[in-house]
Amino acid sequence: MQISNPLPSLALLRCFEAAAKHQSFTEAAEELGLTQGAVSRHVKELEEQIGAALFLRQGRGVGLTDAGRNLYRELTLDLGRLRQTIGNAVAAGSRKEVLSIAVLPTFGARWLIPRLTNFKSDKPDLELVVQSRTEPFNMVENAVDLAIHFGVEDWSGARLTHLCKEKLAVVAAPRLIDEFRLREPANLFHAPRLHLSSRPLLWDALRQTLPTVEGSLRTGSYFDQFSLLISAAVAGLGAAILPTYLIEQELQQGALAEITSVPDMQERSYFVAVPAGEIKPLTVQFINWIRKQVSPQLG
């Protein structure tokens, strides 16, 4: 009878995965709560068990060999499946369903989270694991069931379902509107303007509706998160272009007022992303639910 070779321990594999991901034993040690020496010893032990070098030592850094790259590619998938399997087992043991969701931070806080009670209303045993993400990532490796993505229809290793476009509007605090007479949109270009760092061209869209405006529209204050931009607009620091779904409460309470809509010049949309393989029925239920929550143009 053929005796199979013993598998390396999970501790060795986790050390290798972290070191390969960071291309650094030091950063892997920080992630795992170990010393750099411990990570180095675990990797060396794994190399001895496998019988192949996995890393090229390059000064203070490390790089993967061909064998290391192949192992890392397969191991990330296998560990992702293992995490999912364990999560499913825990859920089954407690008779609870678990749904892991990755969302854009402000989208999650201001739009999705307030609506999740509706989704959970007939699922008392449902447990949610919600994390914030802003860029595509390996969903299998991170054991995520679905993610909300804003951008173009491009995510390696995932299938995307289109949700909607977004409705943009120029808004400002009422006192700023009075001070700069912003009920006449042409006066916008004499008022302070607020920008989102990742979307510096939004103000240029107003040239379609106000073509006589000259000069740069990109001057003003910049913020790297929608939440900061919203707070700045409410504080009266300037006028901002914002997705209306993010400021439903501010508009209803009068903290912000809409000045004019913004022409849609974006090629980007909102999508639901799921891993490319088979997905569980609960994920399908969530996708069907969220598609009913949005109009063709969010907001």
Short mmCIF file of C-alpha atoms in Angstrom, two decimals:
data_model
loop_
_atom_site.label_atom_id
_atom_site.label_comp_id
_atom_site.label_asym_id
_atom_site.label_seq_id
_atom_site.Cartn_x
_atom_site.Cartn_y
_atom_site.Cartn_z
CA MET A 1 0.00 0.00 0.00
CA GLN A 2 1.33 3.43 -0.95
CA ILE A 3 1.69 5.79 1.99
CA SER A 4 1.01 9.42 1.14
CA ASN A 5 3.53 12.05 2.12
CA PRO A 6 2.53 14.01 5.24
CA LEU A 7 1.26 17.50 4.53
CA PRO A 8 3.14 20.53 5.88
CA SER A 9 1.52 22.06 8.92
CA LEU A 10 -0.94 24.91 8.50
CA ALA A 11 1.42 27.16 10.47
CA LEU A 12 4.16 26.67 7.86
CA LEU A 13 1.75 27.29 5.01
CA ARG A 14 0.38 30.47 6.62
CA CYS A 15 3.91 31.80 7.07
CA PHE A 16 4.71 31.10 3.45
CA GLU A 17 1.46 32.69 2.25
CA ALA A 18 2.07 35.88 4.24
CA ALA A 19 5.72 36.13 3.17
CA ALA A 20 4.81 35.55 -0.48
CA LYS A 21 2.01 38.11 -0.33
CA HIS A 22 4.22 40.83 1.14
CA GLN A 23 7.49 39.73 -0.51
CA SER A 24 8.95 40.38 2.94
CA PHE A 25 9.58 38.22 6.00
CA THR A 26 9.41 41.32 8.21
CA GLU A 27 5.94 42.36 7.01
CA ALA A 28 4.75 38.75 7.19
CA ALA A 29 5.92 38.63 10.80
CA GLU A 30 3.97 41.80 11.61
CA GLU A 31 0.81 40.33 10.05
CA LEU A 32 1.11 37.03 11.91
CA GLY A 33 2.33 38.40 15.24
CA LEU A 34 5.62 36.49 15.02
CA THR A 35 9.26 37.47 14.93
CA GLN A 36 11.05 37.82 11.62
CA GLY A 37 13.32 34.96 12.65
CA ALA A 38 10.35 32.67 13.29
CA VAL A 39 8.92 33.35 9.83
CA SER A 40 12.31 32.70 8.26
CA ARG A 41 12.65 29.38 10.12
CA HIS A 42 9.14 28.27 9.14
CA VAL A 43 9.79 29.07 5.49
CA LYS A 44 13.10 27.17 5.57
CA GLU A 45 11.37 24.17 7.16
CA LEU A 46 8.69 24.24 4.44
CA GLU A 47 11.35 24.40 1.73
CA GLU A 48 13.07 21.36 3.26
CA GLN A 49 9.80 19.41 3.37
CA ILE A 50 8.95 20.28 -0.23
CA GLY A 51 12.50 19.84 -1.47
CA ALA A 52 12.60 23.10 -3.42
CA ALA A 53 13.62 26.69 -2.83
CA LEU A 54 10.55 28.94 -2.62
CA PHE A 55 12.26 32.31 -2.18
CA LEU A 56 15.25 34.10 -3.61
CA ARG A 57 16.96 36.08 -0.86
CA GLN A 58 17.68 39.53 -2.28
CA GLY A 59 19.49 41.72 0.25
CA ARG A 60 16.85 42.74 2.80
CA GLY A 61 13.98 41.57 0.62
CA VAL A 62 12.86 38.28 -0.89
CA GLY A 63 11.41 37.25 -4.23
CA LEU A 64 9.55 34.11 -5.25
CA THR A 65 11.13 31.36 -7.31
CA ASP A 66 9.06 29.65 -10.02
CA ALA A 67 8.19 26.93 -7.50
CA GLY A 68 7.24 29.60 -4.98
CA ARG A 69 4.98 31.41 -7.43
CA ASN A 70 3.20 28.18 -8.36
CA LEU A 71 2.70 27.22 -4.73
CA TYR A 72 1.45 30.69 -3.77
CA ARG A 73 -1.06 30.75 -6.61
CA GLU A 74 -2.55 27.39 -5.67
CA LEU A 75 -2.25 27.87 -1.92
CA THR A 76 -4.23 31.12 -1.88
CA LEU A 77 -7.12 29.32 -3.57
CA ASP A 78 -6.89 26.31 -1.26
CA LEU A 79 -6.70 28.40 1.93
CA GLY A 80 -9.62 30.51 0.72
CA ARG A 81 -11.69 27.38 0.21
CA LEU A 82 -10.61 26.10 3.63
CA ARG A 83 -11.69 29.34 5.31
CA GLN A 84 -15.03 29.15 3.53
CA THR A 85 -15.47 25.48 4.48
CA ILE A 86 -14.72 26.19 8.13
CA GLY A 87 -17.06 29.18 8.09
CA ASN A 88 -19.81 27.02 6.62
CA ALA A 89 -19.16 24.33 9.23
CA VAL A 90 -19.36 26.85 12.05
CA ALA A 91 -22.59 28.23 10.60
CA ALA A 92 -24.02 24.73 10.22
CA GLY A 93 -23.02 23.84 13.78
CA SER A 94 -24.80 26.89 15.14
CA ARG A 95 -27.63 26.50 12.62
CA LYS A 96 -26.89 29.97 11.35
CA GLU A 97 -26.21 31.19 7.84
CA VAL A 98 -23.22 33.45 7.25
CA LEU A 99 -22.87 35.99 4.44
CA SER A 100 -19.56 37.78 3.95
CA ILE A 101 -19.86 41.13 2.16
CA ALA A 102 -17.21 43.63 1.07
CA VAL A 103 -18.44 47.17 0.46
CA LEU A 104 -17.17 50.62 -0.40
CA PRO A 105 -16.89 52.37 3.00
CA THR A 106 -19.27 55.29 2.49
CA PHE A 107 -21.68 53.24 0.36
CA GLY A 108 -21.85 50.70 3.16
CA ALA A 109 -22.28 53.17 5.99
CA ARG A 110 -24.77 55.52 4.35
CA TRP A 111 -26.78 53.35 1.97
CA LEU A 112 -26.40 49.60 2.51
CA ILE A 113 -26.27 49.22 6.30
CA PRO A 114 -29.51 51.17 6.94
CA ARG A 115 -31.30 48.81 4.51
CA LEU A 116 -29.92 45.50 5.79
CA THR A 117 -32.66 45.19 8.40
CA ASN A 118 -35.04 44.69 5.50
CA PHE A 119 -32.93 41.86 4.09
CA LYS A 120 -32.57 40.19 7.51
CA SER A 121 -36.24 40.55 8.45
CA ASP A 122 -37.14 36.98 7.44
CA LYS A 123 -33.69 35.54 8.25
CA PRO A 124 -33.36 35.70 12.05
CA ASP A 125 -30.40 33.30 12.08
CA LEU A 126 -28.40 35.16 9.43
CA GLU A 127 -24.99 36.41 10.51
CA LEU A 128 -23.26 39.07 8.42
CA VAL A 129 -19.54 39.66 8.06
CA VAL A 130 -19.09 43.12 6.52
CA GLN A 131 -15.72 44.62 5.60
CA SER A 132 -14.73 47.73 3.69
CA ARG A 133 -12.83 47.48 0.40
CA THR A 134 -12.14 50.08 -2.28
CA GLU A 135 -10.32 48.03 -4.93
CA PRO A 136 -10.75 44.59 -6.54
CA PHE A 137 -9.17 41.75 -4.56
CA ASN A 138 -8.99 37.96 -4.51
CA MET A 139 -12.43 37.02 -3.22
CA VAL A 140 -11.65 33.31 -2.81
CA GLU A 141 -8.48 33.99 -0.83
CA ASN A 142 -10.37 36.37 1.46
CA ALA A 143 -13.46 34.11 1.77
CA VAL A 144 -15.83 36.87 0.65
CA ASP A 145 -19.20 35.88 -0.81
CA LEU A 146 -19.87 39.12 -2.66
CA ALA A 147 -18.62 42.67 -3.03
CA ILE A 148 -20.02 46.00 -4.15
CA HIS A 149 -17.79 47.47 -6.84
CA PHE A 150 -17.83 50.93 -8.43
CA GLY A 151 -15.93 51.25 -11.67
CA VAL A 152 -15.75 49.56 -15.04
CA GLU A 153 -16.79 45.95 -15.61
CA ASP A 154 -13.37 44.49 -14.91
CA TRP A 155 -12.48 42.26 -11.94
CA SER A 156 -10.13 39.32 -12.44
CA GLY A 157 -11.45 36.08 -10.99
CA ALA A 158 -14.96 37.45 -10.41
CA ARG A 159 -18.31 37.69 -12.18
CA LEU A 160 -20.00 41.10 -12.17
CA THR A 161 -23.72 41.91 -12.19
CA HIS A 162 -24.62 45.47 -13.15
CA LEU A 163 -26.60 47.33 -10.50
CA CYS A 164 -27.00 50.92 -11.66
CA LYS A 165 -25.42 54.24 -12.50
CA GLU A 166 -25.33 57.02 -9.92
CA LYS A 167 -27.10 60.37 -9.87
CA LEU A 168 -24.78 63.29 -9.15
CA ALA A 169 -25.77 66.76 -8.00
CA VAL A 170 -24.07 69.98 -6.98
CA VAL A 171 -24.96 70.69 -3.35
CA ALA A 172 -24.03 73.22 -0.70
CA ALA A 173 -25.02 74.36 2.77
CA PRO A 174 -27.98 76.80 2.66
CA ARG A 175 -25.96 79.69 4.11
CA LEU A 176 -23.32 79.27 1.38
CA ILE A 177 -26.08 79.25 -1.23
CA ASP A 178 -27.37 82.55 0.14
CA GLU A 179 -23.91 84.10 0.47
CA PHE A 180 -22.88 83.37 -3.13
CA ARG A 181 -26.37 83.45 -4.66
CA LEU A 182 -25.95 79.90 -5.82
CA ARG A 183 -29.57 79.44 -6.79
CA GLU A 184 -28.23 80.83 -10.05
CA PRO A 185 -25.87 77.96 -11.03
CA ALA A 186 -23.58 80.26 -13.04
CA ASN A 187 -22.45 81.76 -9.72
CA LEU A 188 -20.99 78.40 -8.73
CA PHE A 189 -17.72 79.36 -10.33
CA HIS A 190 -17.30 82.33 -8.00
CA ALA A 191 -17.84 80.17 -4.91
CA PRO A 192 -15.33 77.85 -3.20
CA ARG A 193 -15.46 74.34 -4.64
CA LEU A 194 -14.81 71.00 -2.96
CA HIS A 195 -13.40 67.96 -4.75
CA LEU A 196 -12.99 64.22 -4.25
CA SER A 197 -9.34 63.39 -4.89
CA SER A 198 -10.15 60.21 -6.82
CA ARG A 199 -12.59 62.02 -9.15
CA PRO A 200 -10.90 65.33 -10.02
CA LEU A 201 -12.81 65.80 -13.30
CA LEU A 202 -16.36 65.89 -11.93
CA TRP A 203 -16.69 69.66 -12.08
CA ASP A 204 -15.76 69.64 -15.77
CA ALA A 205 -19.11 67.96 -16.49
CA LEU A 206 -20.86 71.25 -15.72
CA ARG A 207 -19.43 72.77 -18.89
CA GLN A 208 -22.18 70.90 -20.74
CA THR A 209 -24.87 72.86 -18.94
CA LEU A 210 -22.89 76.06 -18.33
CA PRO A 211 -20.75 76.30 -21.48
CA THR A 212 -19.88 79.99 -21.05
CA VAL A 213 -17.73 79.33 -17.98
CA GLU A 214 -14.04 79.93 -18.58
CA GLY A 215 -10.94 78.98 -16.62
CA SER A 216 -10.06 75.97 -14.51
CA LEU A 217 -12.78 74.28 -12.49
CA ARG A 218 -10.32 72.18 -10.52
CA THR A 219 -9.27 74.77 -7.97
CA GLY A 220 -10.49 74.38 -4.41
CA SER A 221 -10.10 71.96 -1.52
CA TYR A 222 -9.59 68.22 -2.02
CA PHE A 223 -10.66 65.31 0.19
CA ASP A 224 -9.79 61.63 -0.18
CA GLN A 225 -13.07 60.21 1.16
CA PHE A 226 -16.72 60.94 0.48
CA SER A 227 -17.41 61.11 4.21
CA LEU A 228 -14.91 63.96 4.61
CA LEU A 229 -16.26 65.72 1.53
CA ILE A 230 -19.82 65.53 2.87
CA SER A 231 -18.77 66.92 6.25
CA ALA A 232 -16.93 69.78 4.54
CA ALA A 233 -19.98 70.65 2.45
CA VAL A 234 -22.27 70.59 5.50
CA ALA A 235 -19.81 72.86 7.33
CA GLY A 236 -20.10 75.42 4.53
CA LEU A 237 -16.53 75.10 3.25
CA GLY A 238 -17.73 75.05 -0.34
CA ALA A 239 -20.04 73.54 -2.93
CA ALA A 240 -19.53 69.85 -3.74
CA ILE A 241 -20.58 67.35 -6.38
CA LEU A 242 -21.95 64.29 -4.60
CA PRO A 243 -23.99 61.16 -5.35
CA THR A 244 -27.44 61.97 -4.02
CA TYR A 245 -27.88 58.54 -2.41
CA LEU A 246 -25.04 59.36 -0.01
CA ILE A 247 -26.67 62.52 1.29
CA GLU A 248 -30.32 61.52 1.59
CA GLN A 249 -30.38 62.46 5.28
CA GLU A 250 -28.61 65.80 4.79
CA LEU A 251 -31.00 66.77 2.00
CA GLN A 252 -34.07 65.74 4.02
CA GLN A 253 -32.90 67.64 7.12
CA GLY A 254 -31.89 70.76 5.18
CA ALA A 255 -28.19 70.57 6.04
CA LEU A 256 -27.50 70.54 2.29
CA ALA A 257 -29.55 71.73 -0.66
CA GLU A 258 -29.34 70.69 -4.30
CA ILE A 259 -28.31 73.45 -6.70
CA THR A 260 -28.27 71.62 -10.02
CA SER A 261 -27.92 68.11 -11.39
CA VAL A 262 -24.71 67.00 -13.09
CA PRO A 263 -24.69 65.44 -16.59
CA ASP A 264 -23.66 61.80 -16.59
CA MET A 265 -20.23 61.68 -18.23
CA GLN A 266 -19.00 58.58 -16.42
CA GLU A 267 -18.39 55.16 -17.90
CA ARG A 268 -18.39 53.69 -14.39
CA SER A 269 -21.29 52.00 -12.63
CA TYR A 270 -22.09 50.00 -9.52
CA PHE A 271 -21.75 46.22 -9.75
CA VAL A 272 -22.14 43.21 -7.49
CA ALA A 273 -19.06 41.00 -7.75
CA VAL A 274 -19.03 37.31 -6.83
CA PRO A 275 -16.30 34.66 -7.14
CA ALA A 276 -16.10 33.09 -10.59
CA GLY A 277 -17.05 29.61 -9.32
CA GLU A 278 -20.26 28.30 -7.82
CA ILE A 279 -21.99 30.61 -5.33
CA LYS A 280 -24.31 29.69 -2.49
CA PRO A 281 -28.09 30.28 -2.62
CA LEU A 282 -27.92 32.99 0.07
CA THR A 283 -25.63 35.04 -2.18
CA VAL A 284 -28.16 34.76 -5.01
CA GLN A 285 -30.90 35.91 -2.64
CA PHE A 286 -28.87 38.96 -1.64
CA ILE A 287 -28.18 39.91 -5.26
CA ASN A 288 -31.88 39.66 -6.13
CA TRP A 289 -32.74 41.74 -3.06
CA ILE A 290 -30.24 44.53 -3.67
CA ARG A 291 -31.23 44.84 -7.33
CA LYS A 292 -34.77 45.57 -6.17
CA GLN A 293 -33.48 48.28 -3.80
CA VAL A 294 -31.87 50.40 -6.50
CA SER A 295 -33.42 52.35 -9.32
CA PRO A 296 -31.72 52.38 -12.76
CA GLN A 297 -29.87 55.47 -11.49
CA LEU A 298 -28.96 55.25 -7.82
CA GLY A 299 -30.28 58.15 -5.86
#
